[in-house]
Amino acid sequence: MPRILRVAAAQTGPIQKADSRERTLARLIALLERAAADGARLVVFPELAFTTFFPRWYFADEAELLPYFERAMPNPAVQPLFDRARALGVGFYVGYAELTPDGHRFNSAVLVAPDGAIVGKYRKVHLPGSVEPRPGQRYQQLEKRYFEYGDLGFPAFRAPASLAGGVLGMLICNDRRWPEGWRVLGLQGVELVCVGYNSAAYDPNGGDSEDAGLRTFHSQLAAQANAYMNATWAVAVAKAGNEDGSGLIGGSCIVDPNGRIVAETRTLDDEVVVADCDLDLCRQGKEKMFNFAAHRRPQWYGPITGQVGVVEPAEQGRTVG
Amino acid sequence: MPRILRVAAAQTGPIQKADSRERTLARLIALLERAAADGARLVVFPELAFTTFFPRWYFADEAELLPYFERAMPNPAVQPLFDRARALGVGFYVGYAELTPDGHRFNSAVLVAPDGAIVGKYRKVHLPGSVEPRPGQRYQQLEKRYFEYGDLGFPAFRAPASLAGGVLGMLICNDRRWPEGWRVLGLQGVELVCVGYNSAAYDPNGGDSEDAGLRTFHSQLAAQANAYMNATWAVAVAKAGNEDGSGLIGGSCIVDPNGRIVAETRTLDDEVVVADCDLDLCRQGKEKMFNFAAHRRPQWYGPITGQVGVVEPAEQGRTVG
């Protein structure tokens, strides 16, 4: 029996700092309903989907920061999304800022089954940005200040039959550029990886020359190649557009296990695209080209876990042929 | 001072089993001369460049196998290529079948400086194929039979000033699909990775449905994304075309540190394309997005070195949100 899971990439347009929580939640529910009407059984929302990308702002006062965080998932403010998904029989991935009961903060995502049960949680490992605000700059990237590094590793989850019984994994934003996270998921036999992101379309402070076209290319290239090299589907979903003067790329896409984009968004606004993901399409790659048990040679991968940064080779040494 | 290295991808068309060594060497020298005339200072040749892709044939008798191997590098049969390169002041990467004095066989490559010195050697780690011939099939893939796994790891080399003093790395064919090898090179600050390949354009025995277009896409996608994710140039070079009834893809390309193809071949025959590789273009990626020291989290990468094959998650366990 083919294991086909119709998946939706539910991209959102910008969420401004001044937008109310209620207004944003209503937009997410509208996207969910559109995806369900298109027959999707799993809807992938962006990273930090309930609010603006607040790490661009420096809050000297923690009282300004904490309202962006969720103290439980679900909680009364987001419950209408969970209720609507359950009523429609649709599962979803959603990113949010997590505040634990004992005061730890993470950039997190949950995977929710169509019956409302939480299948798994992930906390972002590859936090970009800096701890200290960059002086004199209007826009910051303070993820390393506002969040702790994820402490759950890269777990994959066996989804229920309502999600085709697939092996599902989660990454968040910058994680998608790091092959290590994908590989740890691949080593668990992952068949579909959900990734939400908020990625700058340009340097809002004018610091480098990468434009939105190049950055969108980077985003898709990373998702495509890592999907291919792990023989998995991938669904990468943006929060896009202009948030309070800072641009975010779109380019949300659904990628097959050959690394081909099978559906992608065309706007920088709220938009849904869907694709039928046949999880059995992963099998050829996993059994042949990327049969890890047959072909991997971990004894030569030591530096990947044994060192963090670069160690350059010594000044020109010559070996004997 | 910009560190610009003009590099040539010197793709070869097919080399038939019946072709003489002399004829093949003359073709390689002609490509070298064309590249030098185009101003290249480094010429990248394919994997197993001196012969047909012989692992497609099952040789019951070792006496038939050994003539494909080089007992030293250089040796009298290939010396004219080394001599011509030195006379032209051009360095090169070339793949060959290596037979060591004590009888070990490897799928190897050397990097040769413009003055003829061997800068480094690499032995292919990710051998595809099988040890035992597949019964009843005309074409085999017996790399795991004819070669031992590479035992040198993934060393990067500081090249001489005649090659812009770059940090250079080598991979061979199937290695380019494995992000682990690229990452070990990236962790040495690699600025240009040379990859020669012989990759089937289709299953010559009719066993799967991947056509030449898809396989060429896979090849380029892997080179592009791994170049981007390690902020390095990459030069991937095919032996292409129809070898004794078995097709090989072309699609040789030079890729910049943003993962963009800046030059690529258009034929399945002997063909040279060149590009100016500014090694300092690697710097932005290495200092920002892929600043490994700032952003990698090896404590969560353990399975990459700790296990070889897939370990799937248990039947649906649910975690508490």
XYZ file of C-alpha atoms in Angstrom:
642
model
C 0.000 0.000 0.000
C 1.567 3.319 -0.960
C 2.165 5.587 2.006
C 1.105 8.903 0.533
C 0.904 11.905 2.826
C -0.506 15.101 1.372
C 1.501 17.884 2.972
C 0.953 21.645 2.924
C 3.596 24.334 3.198
C 1.690 27.135 4.955
C 3.851 30.185 4.421
C 2.945 33.377 6.235
C 3.571 36.896 5.112
C 5.085 39.344 7.563
C 3.862 39.701 11.139
C 4.481 43.191 12.422
C 5.508 43.976 15.971
C 2.236 45.828 16.460
C 0.040 42.964 15.185
C -2.130 41.416 17.871
C -1.757 37.772 18.825
C -5.416 37.230 17.904
C -4.968 38.618 14.406
C -1.926 36.404 13.777
C -3.664 33.308 15.103
C -6.638 33.988 12.832
C -4.241 34.085 9.848
C -2.709 30.737 10.834
C -6.179 29.203 11.196
C -7.167 30.548 7.772
C -4.054 28.903 6.270
C -4.874 25.664 8.077
C -8.391 25.691 6.657
C -7.109 26.384 3.156
C -4.656 23.474 3.468
C -7.370 21.166 4.793
C -9.640 22.161 1.918
C -6.804 21.163 -0.411
C -6.743 17.741 1.262
C -3.579 18.168 3.313
C -3.111 15.890 6.299
C -0.015 17.659 7.602
C 0.458 21.449 7.585
C 3.900 22.970 8.106
C 3.994 26.506 9.542
C 7.074 28.731 9.909
C 9.536 29.181 12.751
C 8.288 31.508 15.527
C 4.943 31.500 13.748
C 2.865 33.252 16.415
C 4.811 36.527 16.472
C 7.102 38.791 14.529
C 10.752 37.677 14.325
C 11.489 39.435 17.607
C 15.238 38.533 17.859
C 15.829 41.444 15.498
C 15.021 43.776 18.395
C 17.135 44.452 21.448
C 15.027 44.474 24.587
C 16.968 45.819 27.523
C 13.998 45.025 29.741
C 13.016 41.360 30.054
C 9.417 42.435 30.608
C 9.333 43.425 26.935
C 10.803 40.109 25.813
C 8.665 37.618 27.703
C 5.330 38.287 25.978
C 6.801 36.685 22.829
C 7.180 33.357 24.646
C 4.775 30.456 25.197
C 4.747 29.017 28.731
C 3.134 25.773 27.537
C 2.173 24.228 24.220
C -0.704 24.383 23.702
C -1.879 27.260 25.891
C -5.072 29.326 25.902
C -3.762 31.843 23.359
C -3.021 29.186 20.702
C -5.710 26.667 21.668
C -8.065 27.748 18.836
C -5.457 26.572 16.279
C -5.146 23.192 18.006
C -8.938 22.887 18.230
C -9.482 23.729 14.578
C -6.772 21.289 13.437
C -8.327 18.507 15.485
C -11.776 19.271 14.135
C -10.399 19.146 10.582
C -8.338 16.017 11.287
C -5.105 17.698 10.248
C -1.702 17.439 11.895
C 0.785 20.287 11.937
C 4.309 21.521 12.690
C 4.593 24.944 14.245
C 7.530 26.941 15.549
C 7.328 29.026 18.711
C 9.395 30.650 21.435
C 9.350 28.313 24.423
C 9.662 29.382 28.075
C 9.935 26.387 30.383
C 8.446 26.340 33.876
C 11.944 26.647 35.312
C 12.788 29.671 33.192
C 14.733 28.275 30.212
C 14.078 29.758 26.791
C 14.331 27.829 23.497
C 13.474 28.343 19.832
C 11.208 25.309 19.501
C 8.777 23.459 17.278
C 6.170 20.796 17.918
C 4.699 18.171 15.667
C 1.018 17.641 16.405
C -0.982 14.611 15.259
C -4.428 14.962 13.656
C -5.959 13.836 16.956
C -4.245 16.689 18.787
C -1.563 14.616 20.493
C 1.927 16.063 20.442
C 4.079 13.572 18.514
C 7.352 15.285 19.278
C 9.175 18.441 20.170
C 12.416 19.907 18.855
C 14.565 22.760 20.132
C 16.754 24.586 17.607
C 20.404 23.558 17.859
C 22.028 25.912 15.325
C 21.275 29.350 16.713
C 22.679 32.111 14.532
C 23.299 35.678 15.561
C 25.049 37.031 18.613
C 24.694 37.352 22.370
C 25.580 41.012 22.518
C 23.742 43.615 20.467
C 25.771 45.123 17.651
C 26.244 48.748 18.644
C 24.722 51.431 16.489
C 22.678 49.043 14.351
C 18.932 49.343 14.065
C 18.345 45.640 13.401
C 19.891 42.904 15.509
C 20.039 39.103 15.338
C 19.958 38.136 19.024
C 18.970 34.489 18.940
C 22.092 33.550 20.894
C 20.971 36.041 23.589
C 17.310 35.171 23.850
C 17.517 31.385 23.473
C 19.601 28.566 24.860
C 20.969 26.001 22.422
C 18.535 23.141 21.879
C 19.132 20.297 24.305
C 17.103 17.513 22.689
C 19.467 16.601 19.847
C 17.813 15.782 16.520
C 15.122 13.241 17.387
C 13.010 11.592 14.699
C 9.527 10.363 15.509
C 7.409 7.503 14.251
C 4.182 9.245 13.311
C 0.751 7.673 13.764
C -1.127 5.968 10.943
C -3.066 9.196 10.393
C 0.244 10.630 9.128
C 1.039 7.549 7.015
C 3.146 6.067 9.822
C 6.150 7.983 8.537
C 9.423 8.675 10.286
C 9.282 12.442 10.706
C 11.919 14.929 11.759
C 12.069 18.618 12.554
C 14.641 21.314 11.998
C 14.357 25.061 12.482
C 15.622 27.756 10.098
C 19.416 27.948 10.183
C 19.572 24.200 10.989
C 18.729 23.509 7.345
C 22.158 24.778 6.258
C 23.975 22.301 8.533
C 24.287 18.825 7.055
C 24.993 17.371 10.501
C 21.407 17.813 11.688
C 20.004 16.273 8.521
C 22.387 13.338 8.799
C 21.446 12.591 12.386
C 17.829 12.501 11.199
C 18.852 10.401 8.193
C 20.525 7.925 10.523
C 17.085 7.421 12.080
C 15.576 6.637 8.675
C 13.731 9.948 8.391
C 11.209 10.154 5.544
C 9.978 13.728 5.872
C 11.709 16.692 7.500
C 9.724 19.800 8.480
C 11.620 23.099 8.590
C 10.187 26.511 9.412
C 12.321 29.591 8.871
C 12.666 33.370 9.093
C 15.611 34.288 6.847
C 16.754 37.797 6.058
C 16.292 38.798 2.420
C 19.244 41.194 2.672
C 21.327 42.710 5.415
C 18.911 45.297 6.850
C 21.907 47.278 8.126
C 23.581 47.250 4.716
C 26.525 45.108 5.772
C 26.923 42.643 2.918
C 26.043 42.165 -0.685
C 23.860 39.041 -0.711
C 20.523 39.864 -2.260
C 17.165 38.145 -1.849
C 17.627 36.046 -4.990
C 20.911 34.590 -3.783
C 19.562 33.994 -0.279
C 16.475 32.222 -1.613
C 18.753 30.089 -3.783
C 20.858 29.197 -0.725
C 17.758 28.246 1.233
C 16.384 25.959 -1.447
C 19.786 24.489 -2.354
C 20.371 23.410 1.243
C 16.930 21.826 1.548
C 17.216 20.099 -1.818
C 20.674 18.611 -1.371
C 20.156 17.490 2.208
C 16.863 15.862 1.240
C 18.643 14.048 -1.601
C 21.661 13.001 0.483
C 19.371 11.529 3.143
C 16.742 10.166 0.737
C 13.937 12.044 2.467
C 11.132 14.449 1.688
C 11.571 17.962 3.048
C 9.095 20.782 3.594
C 10.720 24.168 4.176
C 8.374 27.017 5.068
C 9.062 30.721 5.378
C 7.730 33.647 7.247
C 8.221 36.075 4.367
C 7.997 39.717 3.435
C 8.731 43.007 5.120
C 8.520 42.966 8.921
C 8.870 46.472 10.295
C 11.400 47.467 7.656
C 13.405 44.226 7.624
C 12.897 41.888 4.662
C 12.471 38.119 4.843
C 12.795 35.727 1.905
C 9.964 33.451 0.791
C 10.776 30.450 -1.383
C 8.897 27.900 0.714
C 9.132 24.528 -0.967
C 8.306 20.847 -0.828
C 11.278 18.715 -1.954
C 11.232 15.065 -3.005
C 13.873 12.456 -2.054
C 15.649 13.160 -5.339
C 16.160 16.773 -4.266
C 13.642 18.137 -6.760
C 11.243 20.906 -5.792
C 7.713 19.619 -6.432
C 5.817 22.659 -5.084
C 6.878 26.160 -4.085
C 5.324 29.458 -3.088
C 5.343 32.416 -5.453
C 4.544 35.304 -3.099
C 5.910 36.865 0.073
C 2.505 36.653 1.707
C 0.180 34.129 3.339
C 0.166 31.265 0.830
C -0.445 27.518 0.831
C 1.054 24.968 -1.554
C 0.475 21.234 -1.256
C 2.046 18.054 -2.590
C 1.424 14.343 -2.284
C 4.503 12.927 -0.596
C 4.841 9.204 -1.265
C 7.016 8.153 1.648
C 7.932 4.954 -0.174
C 9.787 7.077 -2.733
C 12.520 7.321 -0.089
C 13.176 3.625 -0.376
C 15.299 3.539 -3.532
C 17.766 6.078 -2.158
C 17.902 4.468 1.273
C 18.499 1.007 -0.190
C 20.990 1.860 -2.941
C 22.975 5.092 -3.253
C 22.487 6.071 0.386
C 22.520 2.647 1.972
C 24.366 3.949 5.002
C 25.200 0.542 6.474
C 26.894 -0.490 3.223
C 28.730 2.705 2.357
C 29.426 5.016 5.314
C 32.955 5.021 6.830
C 32.640 6.725 10.245
C 36.232 5.963 11.189
C 37.192 8.866 8.881
C 34.528 11.294 10.130
C 36.161 11.923 13.509
C 36.736 15.685 13.143
C 32.967 16.213 12.723
C 32.386 15.323 16.355
C 35.941 15.803 17.596
C 36.361 19.507 16.897
C 34.137 22.571 16.668
C 35.989 25.075 14.492
C 38.536 25.045 11.698
C 42.066 23.680 12.090
C 43.994 24.583 8.953
C 46.759 22.362 7.579
C 50.295 23.381 8.387
C 52.186 25.614 6.007
C 52.933 23.812 2.845
C 54.065 20.345 3.689
C 54.690 18.001 0.782
C 54.022 14.349 0.946
C 55.814 11.761 -1.033
C 53.852 10.235 -3.867
C 46.075 40.910 -2.851
C 43.298 38.813 -4.359
C 44.155 35.143 -4.516
C 42.757 34.253 -7.912
C 43.417 30.796 -9.267
C 42.296 30.083 -12.813
C 41.109 26.491 -12.792
C 40.177 24.186 -15.678
C 37.717 21.332 -15.600
C 39.220 18.920 -18.140
C 36.415 16.513 -18.906
C 37.151 13.490 -21.038
C 34.808 11.667 -23.315
C 34.628 7.892 -23.110
C 37.720 5.703 -22.977
C 37.014 2.296 -24.458
C 38.443 -0.916 -23.132
C 40.308 -1.388 -26.391
C 41.869 2.103 -26.378
C 45.609 2.088 -25.926
C 47.250 3.777 -22.965
C 49.215 5.974 -25.371
C 46.111 7.215 -27.140
C 44.427 8.089 -23.832
C 47.499 9.882 -22.516
C 47.694 11.927 -25.715
C 44.085 13.039 -25.157
C 44.865 14.104 -21.578
C 47.901 16.055 -22.771
C 45.801 17.762 -25.447
C 43.297 18.806 -22.772
C 46.129 20.048 -20.565
C 47.497 22.155 -23.415
C 44.059 23.588 -24.168
C 43.620 24.492 -20.487
C 47.071 26.076 -20.327
C 46.305 28.084 -23.458
C 43.209 29.354 -21.643
C 45.432 30.500 -18.807
C 44.590 27.790 -16.291
C 47.075 27.177 -13.476
C 45.290 24.088 -12.143
C 43.709 21.411 -14.348
C 41.288 18.879 -12.885
C 40.999 15.527 -14.681
C 38.458 12.752 -13.968
C 38.597 9.750 -11.672
C 40.513 6.774 -13.151
C 41.529 9.070 -15.968
C 44.096 6.834 -17.660
C 41.757 3.957 -18.502
C 38.174 2.964 -19.095
C 36.022 2.607 -15.969
C 37.144 -0.984 -15.554
C 35.145 -1.816 -12.356
C 32.190 -2.387 -14.634
C 33.880 -5.604 -15.800
C 34.317 -8.774 -13.819
C 37.813 -10.152 -14.209
C 38.059 -13.671 -12.828
C 41.766 -13.604 -13.564
C 43.868 -11.047 -11.689
C 46.235 -10.923 -14.639
C 43.499 -9.137 -16.567
C 42.896 -6.661 -13.741
C 46.405 -5.518 -12.924
C 47.223 -3.695 -16.178
C 44.679 -1.035 -15.170
C 46.764 -0.150 -12.117
C 49.709 2.261 -11.619
C 52.575 0.892 -9.517
C 53.914 4.395 -8.850
C 52.842 7.938 -9.568
C 54.340 9.168 -11.781
C 55.618 6.181 -13.748
C 57.015 5.862 -17.269
C 53.608 5.411 -18.888
C 52.225 8.699 -17.500
C 55.495 10.650 -17.342
C 54.773 12.596 -20.543
C 51.728 14.211 -18.865
C 53.826 15.212 -15.843
C 56.567 16.540 -18.113
C 54.196 18.588 -20.254
C 52.468 20.060 -17.178
C 55.784 21.078 -15.692
C 56.895 22.632 -18.968
C 53.647 24.611 -19.128
C 53.801 25.541 -15.432
C 50.422 24.021 -14.727
C 49.369 21.968 -11.716
C 46.815 19.180 -11.923
C 44.587 16.676 -10.134
C 44.288 13.252 -11.697
C 42.570 10.074 -10.619
C 44.127 6.631 -11.087
C 44.051 3.060 -9.883
C 46.876 2.652 -7.383
C 48.769 -0.576 -6.682
C 51.145 -0.207 -3.738
C 54.493 -1.986 -3.565
C 53.025 -4.310 -0.934
C 50.042 -5.217 -3.081
C 47.222 -2.966 -1.822
C 44.854 -1.464 -4.368
C 43.131 1.918 -4.010
C 41.044 4.293 -6.140
C 43.342 7.299 -5.758
C 44.077 10.830 -6.892
C 47.104 13.066 -6.672
C 47.441 16.821 -6.656
C 50.543 17.917 -8.544
C 52.115 21.371 -8.249
C 53.191 23.366 -11.335
C 56.812 22.441 -10.531
C 55.952 18.747 -10.660
C 56.017 18.093 -6.917
C 53.192 15.990 -5.548
C 51.321 18.212 -3.081
C 49.088 15.456 -1.780
C 47.424 12.146 -2.351
C 43.917 10.937 -1.573
C 42.409 7.455 -1.593
C 38.654 7.171 -2.166
C 36.760 6.471 1.049
C 33.205 6.028 -0.241
C 33.489 3.061 -2.572
C 30.155 2.196 -4.187
C 29.236 -1.091 -5.775
C 29.690 -4.606 -4.491
C 32.346 -7.192 -3.702
C 30.629 -10.032 -5.496
C 29.589 -9.793 -9.126
C 25.845 -9.612 -9.691
C 24.992 -12.858 -11.440
C 23.647 -12.712 -14.952
C 24.341 -9.018 -15.460
C 26.510 -7.766 -18.258
C 27.705 -4.651 -16.425
C 29.038 -4.737 -12.879
C 30.104 -2.133 -10.324
C 32.958 -3.902 -8.522
C 34.779 -1.067 -6.798
C 34.338 -2.784 -3.431
C 36.058 -5.864 -4.951
C 38.928 -4.229 -6.762
C 39.813 -1.506 -4.234
C 40.322 -1.248 -0.498
C 38.636 1.615 1.308
C 40.826 4.707 1.405
C 43.029 4.807 4.484
C 44.207 8.422 4.428
C 41.042 10.128 5.697
C 40.178 13.432 4.027
C 43.383 15.465 4.186
C 43.525 19.056 2.977
C 46.779 20.507 1.719
C 48.290 23.970 1.771
C 49.205 24.515 -1.858
C 52.296 26.413 -2.970
C 52.195 30.058 -4.029
C 52.038 28.915 -7.658
C 48.518 27.694 -6.794
C 47.607 30.897 -4.912
C 48.596 29.308 -1.584
C 45.115 27.868 -1.264
C 43.902 25.134 1.044
C 43.021 22.378 -1.420
C 41.148 19.139 -0.946
C 40.354 16.080 -3.031
C 37.377 13.788 -3.273
C 36.637 11.063 -5.789
C 33.308 10.405 -7.513
C 30.780 8.964 -5.043
C 32.473 10.871 -2.192
C 30.822 14.041 -3.482
C 27.404 12.765 -2.396
C 28.556 12.283 1.210
C 28.533 15.500 3.250
C 30.855 13.942 5.821
C 33.883 14.070 3.507
C 33.196 17.673 2.537
C 32.768 18.646 6.184
C 36.080 17.077 7.225
C 37.688 19.146 4.461
C 35.695 22.215 5.559
C 36.985 21.749 9.093
C 40.473 22.201 7.616
C 39.461 25.501 6.002
C 39.360 24.090 2.481
C 39.041 26.696 -0.286
C 38.889 24.492 -3.379
C 37.843 20.855 -3.660
C 38.762 18.796 -6.736
C 36.472 15.871 -7.615
C 36.822 13.533 -10.555
C 34.027 11.111 -11.346
C 32.680 8.311 -13.549
C 28.927 8.193 -12.913
C 26.459 5.996 -14.725
C 23.974 7.886 -16.895
C 21.404 5.135 -16.396
C 21.352 1.591 -15.093
C 23.029 -0.282 -17.983
C 21.256 -3.456 -16.861
C 17.845 -1.718 -16.837
C 17.349 -1.974 -13.068
C 16.004 1.433 -12.098
C 14.303 4.453 -13.547
C 16.782 7.266 -12.976
C 17.675 8.860 -16.290
C 20.739 10.873 -17.277
C 19.031 14.191 -16.613
C 18.183 13.268 -13.042
C 21.630 11.798 -12.403
C 23.358 14.911 -13.742
C 21.109 17.017 -11.501
C 22.081 14.865 -8.486
C 25.756 15.243 -9.302
C 25.638 19.013 -9.597
C 23.274 19.461 -6.636
C 25.667 17.592 -4.341
C 28.678 19.608 -5.504
C 26.809 22.897 -5.273
C 25.318 22.439 -1.803
C 28.438 20.980 -0.251
C 30.500 23.823 -1.694
C 28.034 26.331 -0.231
C 27.797 24.638 3.187
C 31.585 24.612 3.482
C 32.157 28.003 1.832
C 34.547 26.541 -0.725
C 35.065 26.405 -4.463
C 34.507 23.006 -6.058
C 35.561 21.574 -9.411
C 33.739 18.392 -10.375
C 34.934 16.675 -13.549
C 33.442 13.765 -15.451
C 34.590 11.018 -17.647
C 31.523 11.135 -19.882
C 29.808 9.384 -22.740
C 29.361 5.828 -23.877
C 32.072 3.405 -22.745
C 31.582 0.037 -24.384
C 27.797 0.288 -24.200
C 27.556 1.775 -20.716
C 26.693 5.488 -20.486
C 28.365 8.020 -18.210
C 26.972 11.464 -17.367
C 28.845 14.681 -18.132
C 27.857 17.866 -16.327
C 31.362 18.795 -15.213
C 31.203 22.098 -13.363
C 33.078 24.736 -11.438
C 31.089 25.914 -8.400
C 31.633 29.074 -6.351
C 31.416 29.288 -2.527
C 27.785 30.397 -2.866
C 26.971 27.097 -4.564
C 26.490 28.679 -7.989
C 27.801 26.998 -11.119
C 30.125 29.461 -12.838
C 31.251 27.177 -15.700
C 30.051 23.810 -16.979
C 30.644 21.487 -19.885
C 28.038 21.059 -22.599
C 29.183 17.843 -24.277
C 29.883 14.236 -23.376
C 33.306 14.445 -24.984
C 36.774 15.828 -24.339
C 36.067 19.421 -23.275
C 37.717 22.117 -21.192
C 35.982 24.904 -19.277
C 37.815 27.401 -17.083
C 36.947 29.888 -14.364
C 38.809 32.370 -12.217
C 38.398 31.162 -8.657
C 38.973 33.983 -6.181
C 39.856 32.031 -3.072
C 39.101 35.056 -0.915
C 35.445 34.721 -1.925
C 35.348 31.883 0.615
C 35.946 34.317 3.414
C 32.461 35.749 3.869
C 30.894 32.330 4.291
C 33.655 31.080 6.579
C 33.437 34.172 8.797
C 29.661 34.579 8.993
C 27.064 31.960 8.078
C 29.498 29.052 8.309
C 31.696 30.276 11.118
C 32.083 26.788 12.495
C 33.654 27.809 15.808
C 30.707 30.080 16.552
C 27.844 27.908 15.391
C 28.580 24.167 15.296
C 27.278 21.970 18.158
C 29.208 18.673 17.946
C 27.723 17.329 21.171
C 24.567 16.605 19.134
C 26.355 15.057 16.138
C 27.326 11.846 17.928
C 25.458 9.381 15.699
C 27.481 10.567 12.679
C 30.602 8.948 14.090
C 28.930 6.610 16.562
C 26.947 4.459 14.150
C 27.227 3.307 10.549
C 23.711 2.455 9.429
C 20.146 3.477 10.245
C 18.551 2.938 13.637
C 14.861 3.769 13.316
C 12.870 5.248 16.188
C 10.724 2.836 18.178
C 7.133 2.297 17.159
C 5.156 5.373 17.819
C 6.157 6.761 21.168
C 4.612 10.043 22.154
C 6.385 12.619 24.198
C 4.709 15.064 26.484
C 4.606 18.639 25.216
